[in-house]
Structures are given as structure tokens and as C-alpha cells.
XYZ file of C-alpha atoms in Angstrom:
527
model
C 0.000 0.000 0.000
C 2.221 2.751 -1.263
C -0.144 5.724 -1.043
C -3.010 6.795 1.211
C -4.661 10.177 0.955
C -7.901 12.008 1.526
C -9.637 12.742 -1.741
C -12.946 13.755 -3.196
C -14.254 11.879 -6.181
C -15.935 14.486 -8.332
C -18.440 13.749 -11.013
C -16.895 13.963 -14.436
C -13.349 13.212 -13.284
C -13.900 9.485 -13.415
C -15.260 7.499 -16.304
C -17.892 5.250 -14.724
C -18.525 1.848 -16.246
C -20.982 -0.914 -15.408
C -18.978 -4.003 -14.488
C -20.517 -7.339 -13.448
C -19.872 -7.966 -9.750
C -20.608 -11.237 -7.971
C -21.032 -12.204 -4.328
C -19.435 -15.426 -3.135
C -21.652 -18.126 -1.590
C -20.106 -17.238 1.757
C -21.623 -13.784 1.590
C -18.908 -11.263 0.829
C -17.931 -9.508 -2.349
C -15.874 -11.146 -5.072
C -14.337 -8.398 -7.152
C -13.435 -9.264 -10.772
C -9.819 -9.566 -11.723
C -8.081 -6.747 -13.628
C -8.459 -8.756 -16.834
C -12.236 -8.672 -16.447
C -12.100 -4.923 -15.875
C -10.064 -4.350 -19.011
C -12.262 -6.608 -21.140
C -15.396 -4.877 -19.911
C -13.917 -1.468 -20.565
C -12.836 -2.483 -24.060
C -16.196 -3.998 -24.974
C -18.083 -0.942 -23.776
C -15.811 1.353 -25.761
C -16.503 -0.671 -28.887
C -20.236 -0.473 -28.293
C -20.104 3.301 -27.956
C -18.083 3.979 -31.116
C -20.858 3.462 -33.788
C -23.110 6.037 -32.120
C -20.904 8.727 -30.658
C -23.526 11.490 -30.977
C -26.523 9.564 -29.627
C -27.941 10.790 -26.330
C -27.064 8.800 -23.230
C -29.383 5.864 -22.719
C -31.249 5.544 -19.489
C -30.448 2.628 -17.227
C -33.027 1.177 -14.946
C -32.430 2.131 -11.352
C -32.010 -0.797 -9.058
C -31.197 -1.165 -5.397
C -27.486 -1.310 -4.680
C -26.221 -4.583 -3.302
C -25.020 -4.403 0.259
C -22.019 -6.070 1.786
C -22.785 -8.779 4.338
C -23.478 -6.891 7.574
C -24.072 -9.172 10.498
C -23.488 -6.521 13.134
C -25.916 -3.957 11.746
C -28.633 -5.843 9.866
C -30.951 -3.729 7.786
C -34.434 -4.762 6.738
C -33.718 -4.097 3.073
C -30.400 -5.970 2.918
C -30.219 -8.751 0.348
C -27.496 -10.814 -1.259
C -26.453 -9.452 -4.630
C -26.228 -11.615 -7.720
C -24.276 -11.299 -10.914
C -26.136 -8.708 -12.966
C -25.831 -7.795 -16.627
C -24.601 -4.383 -17.618
C -27.997 -3.035 -18.578
C -29.481 -3.801 -15.130
C -26.784 -2.326 -12.859
C -26.503 1.226 -11.627
C -23.545 2.784 -9.907
C -22.952 5.997 -8.022
C -20.561 8.707 -9.050
C -21.155 11.228 -6.274
C -18.911 10.953 -3.219
C -21.546 12.586 -0.969
C -24.067 9.799 -1.592
C -26.434 11.384 -4.147
C -27.813 8.773 -6.529
C -27.100 9.234 -10.200
C -27.550 7.159 -13.304
C -24.448 5.723 -14.963
C -24.052 7.333 -18.362
C -21.795 6.818 -21.297
C -20.022 9.901 -22.579
C -18.325 9.931 -25.967
C -14.543 10.090 -25.896
C -13.007 13.428 -26.730
C -11.316 13.343 -30.095
C -8.568 15.744 -29.103
C -5.645 13.348 -29.541
C -5.052 13.065 -25.803
C -4.920 9.650 -24.157
C -7.385 9.966 -21.285
C -7.047 7.685 -18.316
C -10.288 5.766 -17.958
C -11.280 4.387 -14.588
C -13.886 1.861 -13.610
C -15.724 2.918 -10.478
C -17.809 0.430 -8.538
C -19.746 1.179 -5.383
C -19.937 -1.425 -2.621
C -21.831 -1.488 0.644
C -25.131 -0.177 1.870
C -25.516 3.293 0.446
C -28.158 4.409 2.918
C -26.131 3.795 6.080
C -22.525 4.128 4.922
C -20.618 7.214 6.023
C -17.312 6.732 4.238
C -16.109 6.174 0.683
C -12.896 4.186 0.162
C -11.479 4.327 -3.352
C -8.960 1.640 -4.329
C -6.737 2.630 -7.234
C -5.278 -0.455 -8.854
C -3.433 -0.785 -12.097
C -3.895 2.022 -14.625
C -7.349 1.829 -16.114
C -9.639 1.039 -13.199
C -10.488 1.797 -9.606
C -12.967 0.453 -7.063
C -15.107 2.591 -4.768
C -16.518 1.060 -1.595
C -19.264 2.477 0.584
C -18.286 1.447 4.113
C -18.700 2.469 7.757
C -16.057 4.331 9.712
C -16.860 2.526 12.961
C -16.335 -0.882 11.341
C -13.000 0.070 9.792
C -11.714 1.752 12.969
C -12.702 -1.227 15.120
C -11.068 -3.858 12.901
C -8.111 -2.158 11.220
C -5.262 -0.377 12.981
C -4.266 1.131 9.651
C -7.641 2.777 9.036
C -7.923 3.705 12.734
C -4.687 5.681 12.538
C -5.691 7.428 9.312
C -9.232 8.301 10.393
C -8.556 9.272 13.987
C -5.527 11.434 13.383
C -7.577 14.044 11.476
C -9.730 16.594 13.270
C -12.125 17.337 10.427
C -14.571 14.613 9.325
C -13.452 12.537 6.358
C -15.962 11.448 3.758
C -13.644 9.861 1.198
C -10.284 8.092 1.382
C -8.196 7.005 -1.550
C -5.710 4.121 -1.482
C -3.210 4.401 -4.301
C -1.105 1.711 -5.973
C -3.262 -1.128 -4.671
C -1.731 -4.326 -6.046
C -4.622 -6.720 -5.328
C -7.937 -4.892 -5.444
C -10.033 -8.046 -5.348
C -8.427 -9.371 -2.158
C -8.601 -5.907 -0.603
C -12.346 -5.767 -1.198
C -12.884 -9.256 0.212
C -10.821 -8.445 3.300
C -12.891 -5.337 3.998
C -16.047 -7.413 3.496
C -14.848 -9.844 6.169
C -14.953 -7.022 8.712
C -18.737 -7.366 8.659
C -18.649 -11.094 9.477
C -18.891 -12.510 12.999
C -17.970 -16.118 12.124
C -15.092 -15.249 9.842
C -13.619 -18.762 9.866
C -16.817 -20.151 8.353
C -16.583 -17.581 5.551
C -13.178 -18.941 4.571
C -14.347 -22.536 4.201
C -14.189 -23.859 0.628
C -11.803 -21.085 -0.383
C -8.517 -22.022 -2.037
C -5.248 -21.746 -0.163
C -3.874 -19.178 -2.599
C -6.939 -16.991 -2.150
C -6.685 -17.082 1.646
C -2.991 -16.217 1.401
C -3.880 -13.105 -0.590
C -6.458 -12.119 2.023
C -3.884 -12.732 4.757
C -1.434 -10.425 3.019
C -3.978 -7.596 2.818
C -5.043 -8.190 6.431
C -1.430 -7.836 7.483
C -1.078 -4.562 5.560
C -4.148 -2.951 7.141
C -3.612 -4.465 10.609
C -6.769 -6.630 10.588
C -5.781 -8.926 13.480
C -9.005 -10.929 13.680
C -8.790 -11.787 9.989
C -5.147 -12.782 10.309
C -5.948 -15.213 13.132
C -8.823 -16.720 11.138
C -6.598 -17.150 8.068
C -3.929 -18.871 10.174
C -6.538 -21.217 11.665
C -7.720 -22.040 8.160
C -4.176 -22.689 6.872
C -3.411 -24.876 9.880
C -6.437 -27.094 9.245
C -6.619 -27.288 5.445
C -4.402 -29.728 3.471
C -1.612 -28.243 1.364
C -1.511 -29.775 -2.084
C 1.942 -30.062 -3.636
C 5.357 -28.715 -2.726
C 4.715 -25.382 -4.448
C 1.651 -24.621 -2.352
C 3.487 -25.659 0.819
C 6.346 -23.290 0.003
C 3.878 -20.419 -0.514
C 2.205 -21.045 2.834
C 5.484 -21.312 4.729
C 6.950 -18.177 3.148
C 3.816 -16.205 4.054
C 3.622 -17.554 7.602
C 7.306 -17.143 8.422
C 6.928 -13.463 7.618
C 4.342 -13.214 10.428
C 6.366 -15.169 12.971
C 8.024 -12.073 14.382
C 4.621 -10.488 15.099
C 3.738 -13.150 17.719
C 0.536 -14.142 15.945
C 0.641 -17.771 17.025
C 2.007 -19.389 13.890
C 3.725 -22.175 15.854
C 0.812 -24.671 15.523
C 0.924 -24.221 11.759
C 4.705 -24.601 11.529
C 4.576 -27.832 13.537
C 3.261 -29.475 10.394
C 6.735 -29.242 8.853
C 8.981 -29.126 11.947
C 9.136 -30.911 15.274
C 10.199 -29.780 18.721
C 11.347 -33.288 19.615
C 15.088 -33.481 19.000
C 15.476 -37.059 17.769
C 18.707 -37.869 15.899
C 18.197 -38.096 12.156
C 20.226 -41.286 11.836
C 17.980 -43.035 14.395
C 14.906 -42.281 12.306
C 16.551 -43.481 9.075
C 17.776 -46.633 10.797
C 14.327 -47.364 12.185
C 12.714 -47.011 8.760
C 15.275 -49.364 7.169
C 14.787 -51.880 9.960
C 11.016 -51.923 9.485
C 11.409 -52.635 5.771
C 13.952 -55.420 6.377
C 11.679 -57.187 8.869
C 8.588 -57.077 6.675
C 7.344 -60.353 5.160
C 4.580 -58.867 2.992
C 5.812 -58.984 -0.585
C 3.921 -56.067 -2.109
C 4.465 -53.733 0.825
C 8.172 -54.544 0.890
C 8.571 -53.971 -2.831
C 6.827 -50.606 -2.820
C 8.505 -49.294 0.324
C 11.954 -50.462 -0.797
C 11.563 -48.417 -3.964
C 10.215 -45.380 -2.090
C 12.823 -45.385 0.694
C 15.628 -45.843 -1.831
C 14.357 -42.843 -3.816
C 14.031 -40.678 -0.697
C 17.497 -41.611 0.512
C 18.912 -40.652 -2.881
C 17.270 -37.246 -2.581
C 18.557 -36.756 0.974
C 22.122 -37.966 0.527
C 23.437 -34.395 0.297
C 21.479 -33.312 3.375
C 22.667 -36.296 5.389
C 26.257 -35.569 4.443
C 25.963 -31.899 5.392
C 24.282 -32.699 8.716
C 27.201 -34.872 9.837
C 25.159 -38.076 10.192
C 26.343 -39.831 7.027
C 28.966 -41.975 8.777
C 26.566 -43.052 11.484
C 23.932 -44.005 8.926
C 26.511 -46.044 6.969
C 27.595 -47.846 10.127
C 24.002 -48.805 10.895
C 23.506 -50.053 7.329
C 26.624 -52.213 7.573
C 25.338 -53.576 10.852
C 22.194 -54.705 9.023
C 24.356 -56.198 6.256
C 26.364 -58.345 8.684
C 23.188 -59.475 10.404
C 21.629 -60.515 7.087
C 24.796 -62.359 6.014
C 24.915 -64.255 9.307
C 21.258 -65.216 8.954
C 21.861 -66.283 5.354
C 24.806 -68.470 6.385
C 22.731 -70.184 9.093
C 19.927 -70.827 6.604
C 22.411 -72.249 4.073
C 23.789 -74.618 6.713
C 20.291 -75.757 7.579
C 19.386 -76.307 3.920
C 22.621 -78.262 3.316
C 21.934 -80.810 6.080
C 21.509 -84.440 4.926
C 17.909 -85.309 4.207
C 16.717 -81.712 3.973
C 15.915 -82.045 0.290
C 13.718 -85.075 0.999
C 11.579 -83.209 3.528
C 8.061 -82.114 2.710
C 7.418 -78.719 1.166
C 5.780 -77.532 4.378
C 8.970 -78.257 6.290
C 11.527 -76.773 3.937
C 9.339 -74.030 2.464
C 9.888 -71.504 5.306
C 13.677 -71.949 5.039
C 13.626 -71.313 1.287
C 11.496 -68.216 1.738
C 13.846 -66.871 4.401
C 16.853 -67.444 2.111
C 15.139 -65.436 -0.627
C 14.149 -62.754 1.902
C 17.684 -62.296 3.274
C 19.176 -62.245 -0.219
C 16.664 -59.596 -1.237
C 17.507 -57.561 1.876
C 21.219 -57.691 1.081
C 20.616 -56.635 -2.507
C 18.558 -53.636 -1.318
C 21.161 -52.618 1.261
C 23.834 -52.858 -1.432
C 21.843 -50.457 -3.629
C 21.657 -47.973 -0.754
C 25.413 -48.203 -0.144
C 26.183 -47.755 -3.837
C 24.056 -44.586 -3.936
C 25.893 -43.338 -0.860
C 29.273 -44.189 -2.468
C 30.143 -46.459 0.439
C 29.938 -49.990 -1.026
C 33.667 -50.880 -1.018
C 33.475 -52.506 2.394
C 30.432 -54.520 1.319
C 32.429 -55.935 -1.617
C 35.206 -57.016 0.768
C 32.781 -58.604 3.240
C 30.965 -60.447 0.456
C 34.201 -61.667 -1.098
C 35.230 -63.088 2.300
C 32.141 -65.344 2.551
C 34.008 -68.489 1.515
C 31.881 -70.856 3.603
C 28.709 -69.395 2.125
C 30.126 -69.870 -1.392
C 31.129 -73.473 -0.602
C 27.679 -74.399 0.700
C 26.154 -72.602 -2.277
C 27.187 -75.470 -4.581
C 25.342 -78.016 -2.375
C 21.932 -76.391 -2.582
C 19.395 -76.663 -5.419
C 19.621 -73.827 -7.919
C 16.016 -72.773 -7.255
C 16.959 -72.053 -3.635
C 20.295 -70.330 -4.118
C 20.123 -68.332 -7.377
C 18.980 -65.064 -5.707
C 22.282 -65.002 -3.823
C 24.098 -64.783 -7.168
C 22.152 -61.577 -7.919
C 24.214 -59.905 -5.184
C 27.435 -60.976 -6.920
C 26.160 -59.783 -10.286
C 25.252 -56.362 -8.852
C 28.753 -55.991 -7.391
C 30.353 -56.722 -10.757
C 28.054 -54.215 -12.457
C 28.956 -51.586 -9.851
C 32.682 -52.132 -10.344
C 32.313 -52.110 -14.134
C 30.432 -48.803 -14.015
C 32.865 -47.223 -11.590
C 30.175 -46.880 -8.911
C 32.544 -48.358 -6.357
C 36.341 -48.523 -6.134
C 37.381 -51.603 -4.147
C 41.057 -52.468 -3.831
C 42.876 -54.932 -6.096
C 42.843 -57.581 -3.365
C 39.096 -57.151 -2.908
C 38.459 -57.505 -6.645
C 40.609 -60.635 -6.797
C 38.875 -62.088 -3.733
C 35.447 -61.367 -5.181
C 36.251 -63.103 -8.480
C 37.900 -66.093 -6.823
C 35.029 -66.637 -4.384
C 31.887 -65.862 -6.372
C 32.542 -65.995 -10.134
C 32.093 -69.765 -10.396
C 28.851 -69.795 -8.314
C 27.554 -67.039 -10.606
C 28.433 -69.121 -13.696
C 26.635 -72.130 -12.161
C 23.432 -70.116 -11.656
C 23.659 -68.140 -14.907
C 21.108 -70.168 -16.846
C 18.554 -69.898 -14.056
C 19.137 -66.173 -13.641
C 18.437 -65.528 -17.327
C 15.088 -67.295 -17.291
C 13.812 -66.653 -13.737
C 14.857 -63.089 -12.823
C 13.012 -60.337 -14.668
C 15.446 -57.659 -13.539
C 18.495 -59.617 -14.713
C 20.284 -57.787 -17.566
C 22.651 -60.252 -19.234
C 24.608 -57.730 -21.306
C 25.093 -55.416 -18.346
C 26.305 -58.234 -16.093
C 28.682 -59.643 -18.712
C 30.147 -56.194 -19.318
C 30.622 -55.708 -15.569
C 32.354 -59.079 -15.111
C 34.659 -58.464 -18.065
C 35.652 -54.976 -16.921
C 36.276 -56.220 -13.388
C 38.599 -58.933 -14.695
C 40.488 -56.449 -16.867
C 41.306 -54.281 -13.829
C 43.563 -57.056 -12.455
C 47.207 -57.715 -13.347
C 47.743 -59.452 -16.676
C 48.631 -62.784 -15.069
C 45.381 -62.827 -13.071
C 43.424 -61.889 -16.173
C 44.902 -64.880 -17.949
C 44.098 -67.343 -15.159
C 40.504 -66.229 -14.783
C 39.738 -65.969 -18.515
C 41.248 -69.365 -19.344
C 39.141 -70.914 -16.578
C 36.094 -69.150 -17.987
C 36.903 -70.377 -21.496
C 36.597 -73.993 -20.366
C 33.132 -73.303 -18.881
C 31.974 -71.315 -21.904
C 32.983 -74.052 -24.380
C 30.878 -76.529 -22.381
C 27.815 -74.423 -21.449
C 27.588 -71.918 -24.314
C 24.682 -69.515 -23.732
C 24.255 -70.837 -20.206
C 27.553 -69.205 -19.301
C 28.467 -65.499 -19.276
C 29.836 -64.382 -22.623
C 33.154 -62.657 -21.852
C 34.494 -62.552 -25.408
C 35.156 -58.806 -25.312
C 37.268 -59.126 -22.179
C 39.017 -62.152 -23.703
C 39.839 -60.122 -26.840
C 41.272 -57.233 -24.810
C 43.386 -59.649 -22.763
C 44.618 -61.315 -25.968
C 45.748 -58.029 -27.495
C 47.434 -56.985 -24.289
C 49.254 -60.302 -24.029
C 50.378 -60.948 -27.605
C 50.068 -57.882 -29.850
C 51.224 -55.198 -27.454
C 53.955 -57.403 -25.963
C 55.347 -58.102 -29.477
C 55.363 -54.394 -30.273
C 57.195 -53.664 -27.052
C 59.696 -56.487 -27.797
C 60.402 -55.149 -31.275
C 60.838 -51.648 -29.893
C 63.336 -52.837 -27.291
C 65.310 -54.727 -29.971
C 65.491 -51.625 -32.162
C 66.697 -49.578 -29.241
C 69.396 -52.138 -28.421
C 70.585 -52.221 -32.079
C 70.716 -48.470 -32.162
């Protein structure tokens, strides 16, 4: 509100136009947007051009609609409806004399006149003050209001009206950014149950009313808007940001915004890592397949979004330690289940007896695969690769179990190879050697089953990861591993990983490049 002054609206200084005005179902005025004003002004100008010399047409006089007045009810008060242009009359005299709205032809003197749209609100018979809102160039709004109502509800109007000794009949508010919200806020001064008037309004609309209420010092309206915002749902992140930015601005005024802010912040100081750990633990202990699948995907996505925040808050290391604690627990449980499934006579047991063990093996393998994904996203999976490569007993028992029971364990190995091949983790040379020595052969044994039973298994991606992992080792280790693989590939064919690209790179490194280096050394010695 950049400008506030006492003014007198004289007849002839303002171009008066009939503009459709509606009343909301809650009972207070809904002023049209500036676009509606401009369109109405443009359409009326076009209508007046063909007959510039015709006398002004008479408009039927009709009772002026009155703003909802619950404190001072009048017998003639009635709710206004949306009226067409030819049925609405407005007032152009600031002293309250009724006059018909007339159209005057534009002066053809080459000057660009500033046209305003004047609209009168309130009960004309009882009002004792005119408030003129000057919005964007081209329109203004005139309200017929009551001094006592404005002084009682608004500290802004109380200061302006009480500081003058002579009676004021008209006030003008210049540079009003949001005329519509201003009008609605003034209309709320006449409501006893203001909170009920805000029901069914949009959040953005209430925020605009709150802004105007803050500007004019309308405390009762501000409290009602805050109660509304505290109770209504906020839809989307954008709307939440708008509410918080508006409310935080009022925090310093001690208006009781704490209940509203508790929706996004808590007074209980619980460590962030404890909450993350508890969520992960709940997912790991769940046995419901659909719930686990959906929450694993959601938690993984949320952790990816919060990795930067966790790192900046200093809790990243503690979260990683808790995740590794879950990893060791799952590996220990998996080893115990493997031992139980490898006992003599276990295969001959009924499905009811061995079924729970098989389901637990699949559950623990799935948990480990999910935890590995979390560690890879957090760039902390090197230790997992070392721990997994050290599970020699688990790999030994792996060969004794049926493929249908053990193949999900090989998915963990495949994911590690893919991570190393992509550069998502950087384990040491010893860890890479240990991982290949311990788990490559079990992966080859389960390869056929993985291709036909696992929907998420990507053969090309896994083969590329295995080959790249092998090629990171010294040349002698590459040779030992690839020659061992060649024997399996010549026997199993498509049921074995196809590492021909890695084999070709090793071949060139061993024979072609070594011959070039030998010839170069001989030339240097001759020289």
C-alpha cells in the first residue's frame, strides 16, 4: 500500500462503467480480476463507437447490493447476484447522491485519457465513508463502508481516520496491487464467524487475504486465516512453500504461527540417523511382498534425494555404520539358513517343512541386494564388496543347494560386478581378486537360471561388468581367470556369461602389445 490520501471523487473526473460484480456463496464480495475490468472497458468502448452522438441511454435504477453486515442488519439488505450491464446502476457522487451511470463519448482531441472503472460497494443508505482503491492504470474500485467498522477492525484505518480533526468522507488508497483481495478483506470485517466464511476457499486466495489483512492491521482476519491454513491440506510442494513463506513473515509479530509450523517441523530433538535406521529396519523385517517392494523403492528414492542433506548434517557416517550392521546381520542369517538347507535329508523333507527356510533365504538375499543399492548410492559400497568376497563358507555351501533355492544369492554378486564395471565403487585390487575367486564360479553355475527366472536380470550389463572387473587385475590374473572361464563357456555356451570382449582385450594386451614392445626394445638395443 504505497499511497493513502484524503480525496474527493468528483463527477466527471472518473469514467464510470458498469462491471458485473458477484457475491461469493459465503456472503462477501468477489471483485473481478483486472483482466475482467479491461475486457469490460474495451467492450463498452466498442459499443459506444458506432453512435458517438446519440444521447445517453437511461439505465433502470435498481437497489445497490449491500455487503454482508451481520453486526448492523438492515431490513432491506439482500445478497447481490451477478447482474448484466444493462441492469446495474452505480454511483458517481462521493456525498451519496444517486445518479444514473451514463456513457459519454470520448473526446477526439488526440489526448490519451485515463479511464477508470468505479464500482460502489456497501449499503448506500447507512454508509458514512467512501474508500477508493486505485489499482493498475485503467480502473479503480469505490466502496461504501462504515467508519466505525473500519476503525474497530483495522489499525491502519484507525490511525488514518482518527488522526484528522475534520470529518473525512472519502479516502483514496493508491497503488493497490490486489484490489479483489482488498475488497474481500474489507467485506470480512462485517462477518462474525469469519472462519466459516473462509471454508471452501482455495489456499492461494486465503494467502492473498492474509497479506492484505497484514497490511491494514486486521488482526481478527489474520488469526482466522492462520486457523484455516493450519487445518486445510496443502496440495503439492509449491503450495506448501507459498504457505510457509507467508507464515514465516508473520512469525516475528507473535501471531501464534507455531501450531501451523509444527506441520513441517518438530520440537522433539530425535537424531536423524535413528529415524533413518528405524525405517530401514522396518522394511527389512517385513514379510509382505507387495508392501516390501513398494517401500523399498520409495525409501531408496528418498534416501537418494537426501544424501546431500545427510552428508551436510554430519550423520552420514553413522547411517553407513548402521547399514553395515544390518548387512552383517543378514549375512549371518543367510549363512545359518544355508547350513540348515545343506543338512543331509533336507531335500527329501516335505514342502511344508523346507518351504519356510527357502522363503527366508530369498528374503535375506533380497535384503542384502537392497542394502547394497543404498550403499552404492551413498558411495560407500567398497566394504560390502570385501565382506561379500570373504564369505568363503557361504560360497562353498552354495554349490550343495538346489539352484532354485540359491540363485537369488548370485544376484548380489552380479550387482557388485556391475557396480565395479560402471565405476560406482572402487574396491582395492585384493578385494576384486577375492570377489572373483570366491563368487565368479557360483555365478556361472546359476547363470542359466538367472536368465530365465529373474526379470530384472540384464545379461549384457552383467557380462560387461564381469569383463571390466577382470580387466582391472594384473595381466597374469586376467589370464588365469579368462582361461578358466573359457573352459566353462565351451561346455555351457549360452548358459555361461559371454566374456568374449574381455578375452579379446586380454589377448591383445598379451600378444600384440607385448610383441610391439619387444620389437621396440630390440630396435633400441641395435641403435
